[in-house]
CSV table of C-alpha atoms and ligand atoms in Angstrom, one decimal:
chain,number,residue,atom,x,y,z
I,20,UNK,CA,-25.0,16.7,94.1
I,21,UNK,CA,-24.7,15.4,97.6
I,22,UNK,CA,-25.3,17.7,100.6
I,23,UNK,CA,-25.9,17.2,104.4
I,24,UNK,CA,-28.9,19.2,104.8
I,25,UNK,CA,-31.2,19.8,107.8
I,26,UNK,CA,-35.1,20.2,107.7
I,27,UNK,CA,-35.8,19.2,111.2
I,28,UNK,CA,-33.6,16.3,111.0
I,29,UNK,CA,-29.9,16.2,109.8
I,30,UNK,CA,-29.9,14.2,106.4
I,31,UNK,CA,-27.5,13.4,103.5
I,32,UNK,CA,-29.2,13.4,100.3
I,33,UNK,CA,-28.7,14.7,96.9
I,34,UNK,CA,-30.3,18.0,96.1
I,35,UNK,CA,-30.0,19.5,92.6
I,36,UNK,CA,-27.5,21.0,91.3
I,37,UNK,CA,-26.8,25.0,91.6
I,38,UNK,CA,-27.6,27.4,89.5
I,39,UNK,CA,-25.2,30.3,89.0
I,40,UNK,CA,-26.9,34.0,88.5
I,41,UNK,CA,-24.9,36.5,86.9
I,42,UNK,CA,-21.3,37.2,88.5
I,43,UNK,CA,-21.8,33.9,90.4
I,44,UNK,CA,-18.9,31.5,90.9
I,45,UNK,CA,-19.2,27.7,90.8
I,46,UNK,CA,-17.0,26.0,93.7
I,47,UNK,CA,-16.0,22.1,94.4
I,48,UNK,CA,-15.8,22.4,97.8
I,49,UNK,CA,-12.3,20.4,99.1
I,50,UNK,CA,-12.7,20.8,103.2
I,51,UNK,CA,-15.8,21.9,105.3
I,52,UNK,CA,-15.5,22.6,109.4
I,53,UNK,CA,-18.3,22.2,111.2
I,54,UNK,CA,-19.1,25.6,113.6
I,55,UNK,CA,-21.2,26.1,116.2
I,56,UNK,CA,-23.3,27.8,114.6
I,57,UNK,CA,-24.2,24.9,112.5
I,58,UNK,CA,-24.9,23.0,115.7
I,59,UNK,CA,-26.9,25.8,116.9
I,60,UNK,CA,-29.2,25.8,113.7
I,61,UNK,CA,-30.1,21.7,114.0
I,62,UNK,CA,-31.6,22.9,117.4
I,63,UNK,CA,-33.5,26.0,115.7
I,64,UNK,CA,-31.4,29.0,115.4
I,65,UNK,CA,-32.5,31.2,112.5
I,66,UNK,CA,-35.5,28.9,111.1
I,67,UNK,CA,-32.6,28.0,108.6
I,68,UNK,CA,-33.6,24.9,106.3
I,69,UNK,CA,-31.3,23.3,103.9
I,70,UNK,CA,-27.8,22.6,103.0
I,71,UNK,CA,-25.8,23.7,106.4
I,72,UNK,CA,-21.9,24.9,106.7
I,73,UNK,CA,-20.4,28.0,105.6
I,74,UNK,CA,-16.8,27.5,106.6
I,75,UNK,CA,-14.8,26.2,103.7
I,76,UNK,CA,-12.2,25.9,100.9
I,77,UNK,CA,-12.8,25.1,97.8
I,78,UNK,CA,-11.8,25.4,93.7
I,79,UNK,CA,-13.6,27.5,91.5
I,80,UNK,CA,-15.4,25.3,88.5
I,81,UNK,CA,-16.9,27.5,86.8
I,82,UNK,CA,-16.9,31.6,87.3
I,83,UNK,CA,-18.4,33.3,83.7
I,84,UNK,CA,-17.9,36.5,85.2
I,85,UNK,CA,-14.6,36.2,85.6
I,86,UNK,CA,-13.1,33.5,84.3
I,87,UNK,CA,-9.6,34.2,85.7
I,88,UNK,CA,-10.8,33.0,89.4
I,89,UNK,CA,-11.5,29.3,87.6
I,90,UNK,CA,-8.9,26.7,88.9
I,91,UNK,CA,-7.9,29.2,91.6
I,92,UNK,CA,-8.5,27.7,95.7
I,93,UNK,CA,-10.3,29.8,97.6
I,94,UNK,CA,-12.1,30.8,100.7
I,95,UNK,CA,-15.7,33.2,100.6
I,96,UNK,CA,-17.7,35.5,102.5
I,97,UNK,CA,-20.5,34.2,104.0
I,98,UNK,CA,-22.6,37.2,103.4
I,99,UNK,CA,-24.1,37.8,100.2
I,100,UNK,CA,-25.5,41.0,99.7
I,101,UNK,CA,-27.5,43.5,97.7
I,102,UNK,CA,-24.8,45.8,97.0
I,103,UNK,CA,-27.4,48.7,96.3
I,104,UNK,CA,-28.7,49.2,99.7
I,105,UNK,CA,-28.0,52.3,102.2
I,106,UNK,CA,-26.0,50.5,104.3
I,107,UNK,CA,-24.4,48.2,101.2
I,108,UNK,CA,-23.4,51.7,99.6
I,109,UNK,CA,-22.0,52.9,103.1
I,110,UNK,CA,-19.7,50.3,104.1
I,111,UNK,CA,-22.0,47.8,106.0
I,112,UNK,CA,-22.3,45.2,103.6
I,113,UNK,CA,-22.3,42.6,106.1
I,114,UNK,CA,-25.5,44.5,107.7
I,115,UNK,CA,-27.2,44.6,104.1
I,116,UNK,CA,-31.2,44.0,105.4
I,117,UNK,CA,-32.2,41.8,102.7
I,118,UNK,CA,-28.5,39.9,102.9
I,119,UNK,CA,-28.3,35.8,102.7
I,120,UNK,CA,-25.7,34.0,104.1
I,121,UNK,CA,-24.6,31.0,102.8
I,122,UNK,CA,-25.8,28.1,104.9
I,123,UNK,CA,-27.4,30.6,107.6
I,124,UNK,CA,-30.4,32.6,105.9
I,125,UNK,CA,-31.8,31.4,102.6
I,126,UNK,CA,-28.5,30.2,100.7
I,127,UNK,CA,-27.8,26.7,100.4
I,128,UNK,CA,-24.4,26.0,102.4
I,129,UNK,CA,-21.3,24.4,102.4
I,130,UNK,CA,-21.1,21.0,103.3
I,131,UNK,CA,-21.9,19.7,99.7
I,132,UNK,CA,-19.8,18.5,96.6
I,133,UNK,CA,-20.6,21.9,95.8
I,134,UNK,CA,-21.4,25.6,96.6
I,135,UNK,CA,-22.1,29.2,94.6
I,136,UNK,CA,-21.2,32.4,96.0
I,137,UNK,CA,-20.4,35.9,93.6
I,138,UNK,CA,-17.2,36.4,92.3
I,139,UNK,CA,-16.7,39.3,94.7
I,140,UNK,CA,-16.9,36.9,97.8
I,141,UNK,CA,-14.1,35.1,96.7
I,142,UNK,CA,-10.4,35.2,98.3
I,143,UNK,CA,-7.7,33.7,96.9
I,144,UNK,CA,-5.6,31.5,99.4
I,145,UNK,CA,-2.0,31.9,99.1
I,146,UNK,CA,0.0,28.6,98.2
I,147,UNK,CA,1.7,28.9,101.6
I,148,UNK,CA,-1.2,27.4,103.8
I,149,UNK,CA,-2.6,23.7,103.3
I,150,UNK,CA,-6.5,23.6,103.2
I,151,UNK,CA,-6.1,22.4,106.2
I,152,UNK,CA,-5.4,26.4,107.6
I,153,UNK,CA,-7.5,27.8,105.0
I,154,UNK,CA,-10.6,26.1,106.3
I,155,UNK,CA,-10.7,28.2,109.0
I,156,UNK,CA,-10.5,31.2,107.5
I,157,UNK,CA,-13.7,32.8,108.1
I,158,UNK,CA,-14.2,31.9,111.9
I,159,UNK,CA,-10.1,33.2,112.5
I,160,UNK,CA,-11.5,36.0,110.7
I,161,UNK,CA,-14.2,36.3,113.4
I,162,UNK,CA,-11.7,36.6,115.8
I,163,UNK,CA,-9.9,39.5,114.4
I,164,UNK,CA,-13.0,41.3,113.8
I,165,UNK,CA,-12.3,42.3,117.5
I,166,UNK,CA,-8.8,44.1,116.2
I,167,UNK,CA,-11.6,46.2,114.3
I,168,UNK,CA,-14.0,47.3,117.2
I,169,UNK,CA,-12.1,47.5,120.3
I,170,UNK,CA,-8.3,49.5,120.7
I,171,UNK,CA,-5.7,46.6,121.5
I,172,UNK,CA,-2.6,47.2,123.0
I,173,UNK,CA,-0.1,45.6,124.3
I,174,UNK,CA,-1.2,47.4,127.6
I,175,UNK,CA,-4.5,46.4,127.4
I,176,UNK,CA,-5.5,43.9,130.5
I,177,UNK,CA,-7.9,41.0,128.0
I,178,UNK,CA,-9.3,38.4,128.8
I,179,UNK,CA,-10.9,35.5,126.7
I,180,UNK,CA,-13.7,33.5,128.0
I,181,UNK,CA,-13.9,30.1,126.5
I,182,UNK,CA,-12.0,27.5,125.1
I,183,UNK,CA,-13.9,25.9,122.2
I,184,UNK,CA,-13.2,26.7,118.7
I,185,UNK,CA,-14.0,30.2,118.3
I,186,UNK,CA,-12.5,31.2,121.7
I,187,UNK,CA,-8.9,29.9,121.3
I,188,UNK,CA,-8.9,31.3,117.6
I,189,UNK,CA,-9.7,34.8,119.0
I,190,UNK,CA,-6.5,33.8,122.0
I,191,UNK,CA,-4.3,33.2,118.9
I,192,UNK,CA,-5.4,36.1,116.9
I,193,UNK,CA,-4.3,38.2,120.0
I,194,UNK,CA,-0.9,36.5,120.5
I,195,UNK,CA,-0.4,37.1,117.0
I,196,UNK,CA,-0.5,40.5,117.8
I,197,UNK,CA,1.5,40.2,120.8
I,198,UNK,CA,-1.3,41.4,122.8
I,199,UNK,CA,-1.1,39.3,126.2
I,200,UNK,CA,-4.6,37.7,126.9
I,201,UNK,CA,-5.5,35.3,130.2
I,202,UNK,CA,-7.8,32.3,128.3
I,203,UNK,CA,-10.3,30.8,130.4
I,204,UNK,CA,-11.6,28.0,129.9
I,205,UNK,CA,-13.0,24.8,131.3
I,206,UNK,CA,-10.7,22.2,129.4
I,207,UNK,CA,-7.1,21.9,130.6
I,208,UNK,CA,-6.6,20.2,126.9
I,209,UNK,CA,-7.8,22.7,125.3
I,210,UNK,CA,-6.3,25.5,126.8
I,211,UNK,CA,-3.2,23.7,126.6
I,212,UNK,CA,-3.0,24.5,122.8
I,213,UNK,CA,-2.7,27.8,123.1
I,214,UNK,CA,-0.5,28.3,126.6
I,215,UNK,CA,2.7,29.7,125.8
I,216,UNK,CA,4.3,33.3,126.1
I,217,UNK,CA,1.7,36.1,126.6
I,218,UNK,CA,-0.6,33.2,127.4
I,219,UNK,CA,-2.2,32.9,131.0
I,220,UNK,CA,-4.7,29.8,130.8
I,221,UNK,CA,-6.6,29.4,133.8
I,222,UNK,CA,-9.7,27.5,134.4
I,223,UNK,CA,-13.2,28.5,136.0
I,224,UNK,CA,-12.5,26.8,139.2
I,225,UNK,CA,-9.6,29.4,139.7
I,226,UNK,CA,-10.6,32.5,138.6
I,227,UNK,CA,-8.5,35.5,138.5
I,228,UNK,CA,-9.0,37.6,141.5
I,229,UNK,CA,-8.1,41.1,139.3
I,230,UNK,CA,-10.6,42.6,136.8
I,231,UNK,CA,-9.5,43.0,133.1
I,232,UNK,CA,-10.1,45.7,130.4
I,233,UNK,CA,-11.4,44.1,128.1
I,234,UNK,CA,-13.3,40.7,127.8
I,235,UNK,CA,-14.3,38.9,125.2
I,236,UNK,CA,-17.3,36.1,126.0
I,237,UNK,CA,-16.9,33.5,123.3
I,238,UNK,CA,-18.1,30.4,125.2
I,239,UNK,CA,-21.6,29.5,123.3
I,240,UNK,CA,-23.0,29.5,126.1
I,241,UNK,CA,-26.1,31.4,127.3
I,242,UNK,CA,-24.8,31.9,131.2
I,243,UNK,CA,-21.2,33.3,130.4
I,244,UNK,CA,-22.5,36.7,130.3
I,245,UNK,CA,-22.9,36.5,133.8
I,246,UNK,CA,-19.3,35.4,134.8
I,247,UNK,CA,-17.8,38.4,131.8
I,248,UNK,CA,-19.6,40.8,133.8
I,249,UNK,CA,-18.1,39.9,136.9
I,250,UNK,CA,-14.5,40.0,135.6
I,251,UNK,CA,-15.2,43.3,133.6
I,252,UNK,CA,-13.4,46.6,135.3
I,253,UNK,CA,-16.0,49.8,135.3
I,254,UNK,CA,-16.0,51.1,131.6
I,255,UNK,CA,-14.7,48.0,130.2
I,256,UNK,CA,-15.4,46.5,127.4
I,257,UNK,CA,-17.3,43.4,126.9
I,258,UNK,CA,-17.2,41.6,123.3
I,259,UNK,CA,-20.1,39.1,122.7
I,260,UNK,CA,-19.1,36.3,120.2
I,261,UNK,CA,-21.9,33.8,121.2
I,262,UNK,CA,-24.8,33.5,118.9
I,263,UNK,CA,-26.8,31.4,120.9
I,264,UNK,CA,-30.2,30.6,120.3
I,265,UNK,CA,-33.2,31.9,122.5
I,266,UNK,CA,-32.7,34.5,124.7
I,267,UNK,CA,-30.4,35.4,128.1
I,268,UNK,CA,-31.7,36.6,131.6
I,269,UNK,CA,-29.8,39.7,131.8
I,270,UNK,CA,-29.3,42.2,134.9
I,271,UNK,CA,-28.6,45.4,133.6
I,272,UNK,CA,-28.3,47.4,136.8
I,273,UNK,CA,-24.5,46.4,136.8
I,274,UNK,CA,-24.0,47.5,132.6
I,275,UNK,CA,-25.4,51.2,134.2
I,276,UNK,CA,-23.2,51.3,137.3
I,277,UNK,CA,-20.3,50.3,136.0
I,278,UNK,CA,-20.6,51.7,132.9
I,279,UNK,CA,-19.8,48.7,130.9
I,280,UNK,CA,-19.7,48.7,126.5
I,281,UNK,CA,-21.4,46.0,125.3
I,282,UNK,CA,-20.2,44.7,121.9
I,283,UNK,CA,-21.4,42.6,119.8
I,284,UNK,CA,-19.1,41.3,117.1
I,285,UNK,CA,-19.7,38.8,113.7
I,286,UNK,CA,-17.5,38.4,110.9
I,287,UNK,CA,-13.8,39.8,110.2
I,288,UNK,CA,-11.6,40.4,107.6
I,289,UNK,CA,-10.3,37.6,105.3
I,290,UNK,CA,-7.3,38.8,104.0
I,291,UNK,CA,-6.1,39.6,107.7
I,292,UNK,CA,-7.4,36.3,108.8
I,293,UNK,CA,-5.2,34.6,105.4
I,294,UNK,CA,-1.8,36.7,105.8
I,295,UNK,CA,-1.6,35.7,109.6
I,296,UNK,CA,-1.7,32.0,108.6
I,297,UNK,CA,0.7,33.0,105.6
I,298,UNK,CA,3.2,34.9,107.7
I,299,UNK,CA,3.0,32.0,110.5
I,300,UNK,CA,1.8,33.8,113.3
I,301,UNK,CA,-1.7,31.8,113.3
I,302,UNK,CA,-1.5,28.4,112.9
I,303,UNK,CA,-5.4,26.9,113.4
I,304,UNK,CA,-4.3,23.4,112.9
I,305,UNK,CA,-3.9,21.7,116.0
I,306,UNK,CA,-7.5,22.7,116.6
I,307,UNK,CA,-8.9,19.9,114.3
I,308,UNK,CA,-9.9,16.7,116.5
I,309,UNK,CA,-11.1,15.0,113.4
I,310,UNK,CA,-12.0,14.8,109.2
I,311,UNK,CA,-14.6,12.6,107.9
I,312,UNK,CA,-15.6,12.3,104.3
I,313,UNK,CA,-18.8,14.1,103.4
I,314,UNK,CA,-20.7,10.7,102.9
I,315,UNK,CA,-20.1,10.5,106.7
I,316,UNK,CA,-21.9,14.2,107.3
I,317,UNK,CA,-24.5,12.9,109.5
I,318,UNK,CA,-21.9,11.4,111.3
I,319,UNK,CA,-19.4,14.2,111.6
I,320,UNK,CA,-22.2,16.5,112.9
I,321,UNK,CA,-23.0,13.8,115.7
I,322,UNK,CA,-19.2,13.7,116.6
I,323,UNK,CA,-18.9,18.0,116.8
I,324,UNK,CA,-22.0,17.7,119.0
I,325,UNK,CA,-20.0,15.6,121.5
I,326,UNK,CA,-18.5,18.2,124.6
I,327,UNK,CA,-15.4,18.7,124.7
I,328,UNK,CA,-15.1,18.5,120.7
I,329,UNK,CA,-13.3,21.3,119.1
I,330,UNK,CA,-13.0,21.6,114.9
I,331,UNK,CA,-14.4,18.4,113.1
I,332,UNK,CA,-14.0,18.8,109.1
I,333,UNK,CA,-16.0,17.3,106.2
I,334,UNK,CA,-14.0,16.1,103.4
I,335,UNK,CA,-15.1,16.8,99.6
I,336,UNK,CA,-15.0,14.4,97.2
I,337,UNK,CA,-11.4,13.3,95.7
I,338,UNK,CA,-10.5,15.7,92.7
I,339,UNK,CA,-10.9,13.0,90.5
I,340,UNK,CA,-14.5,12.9,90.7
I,341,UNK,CA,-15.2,16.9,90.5
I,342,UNK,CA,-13.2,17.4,87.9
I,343,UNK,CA,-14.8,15.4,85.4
I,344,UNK,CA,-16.5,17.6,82.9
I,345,UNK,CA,-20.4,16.3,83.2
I,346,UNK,CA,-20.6,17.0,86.9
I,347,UNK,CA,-21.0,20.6,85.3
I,348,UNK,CA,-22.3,21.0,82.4
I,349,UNK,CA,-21.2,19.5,78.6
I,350,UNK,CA,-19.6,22.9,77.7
I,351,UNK,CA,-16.4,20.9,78.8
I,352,UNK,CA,-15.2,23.7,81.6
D,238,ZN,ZN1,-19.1,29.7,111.9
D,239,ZN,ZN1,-27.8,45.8,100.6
């Protein structure tokens, strides 16, 4: 099958076929988006090698295990893990120590005709939301991971600190909640999709003079630690999205005065992620600036790398050509 895979360099090729282990699910993947984490691994984050991307939506092919999720469209977790572990037996599945993650750590990814992930990964996405919404599923449910790790209310002073993709997803995930949030950003357009009520949008040049409860650093950028710890209040909450690779300079004096919580926060719940783009309140779309057809990967990747870019998707192949029975085995599934 074909997959955009990087060893060093960034290359299309075909790479054989998966293989499902038991309670495995066979996927045609119909829409990939390019993260920045994915940008962040062709430079050398994580040693990863292989097929990259690990946001999609797809249509389950083949599932043995459980054969009701075949012809179903779905979204996964990105985290596949033990399950028999301390920590997988306790609730931190995510945090599983011997865990892959597809198109991270040792699991081939996403942007490929097709993917495997368990069963148990799987989410059904309601028929409300085009593919175009559910694509995004797993970085919107990034941003509501915050909801999970840090008290929001409505009289909570947050701010939001950068306007690519991940950073105007975590702005709508807190207008969804009616929380009001200042985003700031570098990118008049950008910040302009998500101004409206409960919406402040500033820009760095004209920083707020005030300092906020709570601020969450999602820029991807290894010097915006700096500028969150300069709008933090004393024993506010900072909430680190970046995963950047390589390391930060860090003064910690000012973490000890002020007595400032770090927080560092990962993935988020699906199914809150899927009802908020069900029930309207989320609506991702206008973040995409363009779709290119997998055969085009190499190119698509160039294009997310440009600044200023925000969501570029890679398109599976048509239905027609996945659904023909030999691209998966001749028991005619
Ligand atoms: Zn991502
Ligand atoms: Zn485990």
């Amino acid at each position: 099958v074909r997959a955009l895979t990087f060893d060093g360099t960034v290359v299309l090729r075909d790479v054989p076929p998966p293989t499902l282990a038991p309670g495995d699910a066979l996927v045609a993947v119909r829409l990939a988006g390019i993260c920045g984490t994915d940008l962040e691994i062709t430079r050398g984050y994580k040693g990863y090698r292989g097929t990259l991307g690990h946001e999609f939506v797809g249509e389950v092919l083949h599932c043995p295990s459980a054969p009701q999720w075949e012809g179903r469209r779905v979204v996964g977790e990105i985290n596949l893990s033990c399950g028999t572990c301390e920590r997988c037996t306790t609730g931190l599945r995510n945090h599983c120590a011997t865990r892959r993650v597809l198109g991270i750590l040792d699991h081939p990814g996403c942007f490929a005709e097709q993917l495997v992930l368990p069963a148990t990964n799987l989410h059904a996405v309601p028929d409300a939301i085009t593919d175009e919404h559910a694509v995004f599923t797993e970085p919107l449910a990034a941003a509501f991971r915050i909801f999970e790790q840090v008290p929001l209310t409505t009289a909570v002073h947050v701010a939001v600190i950068g306007d690519g993709k991940l950073g105007l997803l975590v702005v709508m995930a807190l207008r969804a909640r009616g929380i009001p949030v200042t985003a700031i950003g570098r990118h008049p357009r950008k910040l302009a999709l998500v101004a409206g009520p409960g919406v402040r949008t500033t820009t760095t040049d004209t920083l707020p003079p005030e300092r906020f409860d709570v601020i969450v650093e999602a820029t991807g950028s290894r010097d915006a630690l700096a500028l969150a710890l300069a709008l933090v209040r004393p024993r506010g909450t900072v909430v680190l999205k970046s995963t950047v690779h390589g390391t930060v300079e860090l003064p910690t004096a000012p973490l000890v005065v002020d007595e400032i919580h770090l927080v560092g926060s990962r993935c988020g719940p699906f199914d809150v992620a899927l009802a908020a783009m069900a029930d309207g309140t989320v609506d991702p779309r206008p973040l995409i600036d363009a779709r290119y057809p997998l055969a085009q990967g190499e190119e698509a990747l160039a294009h997310a790398r440009r600044p200023g870019t925000l969501k570029v998707l890679l398109e599976g192949p048509p239905e027609s050509c996945w659904r023909r029975e030999d691209i998966y085995g001749d028991d005619g599934r």
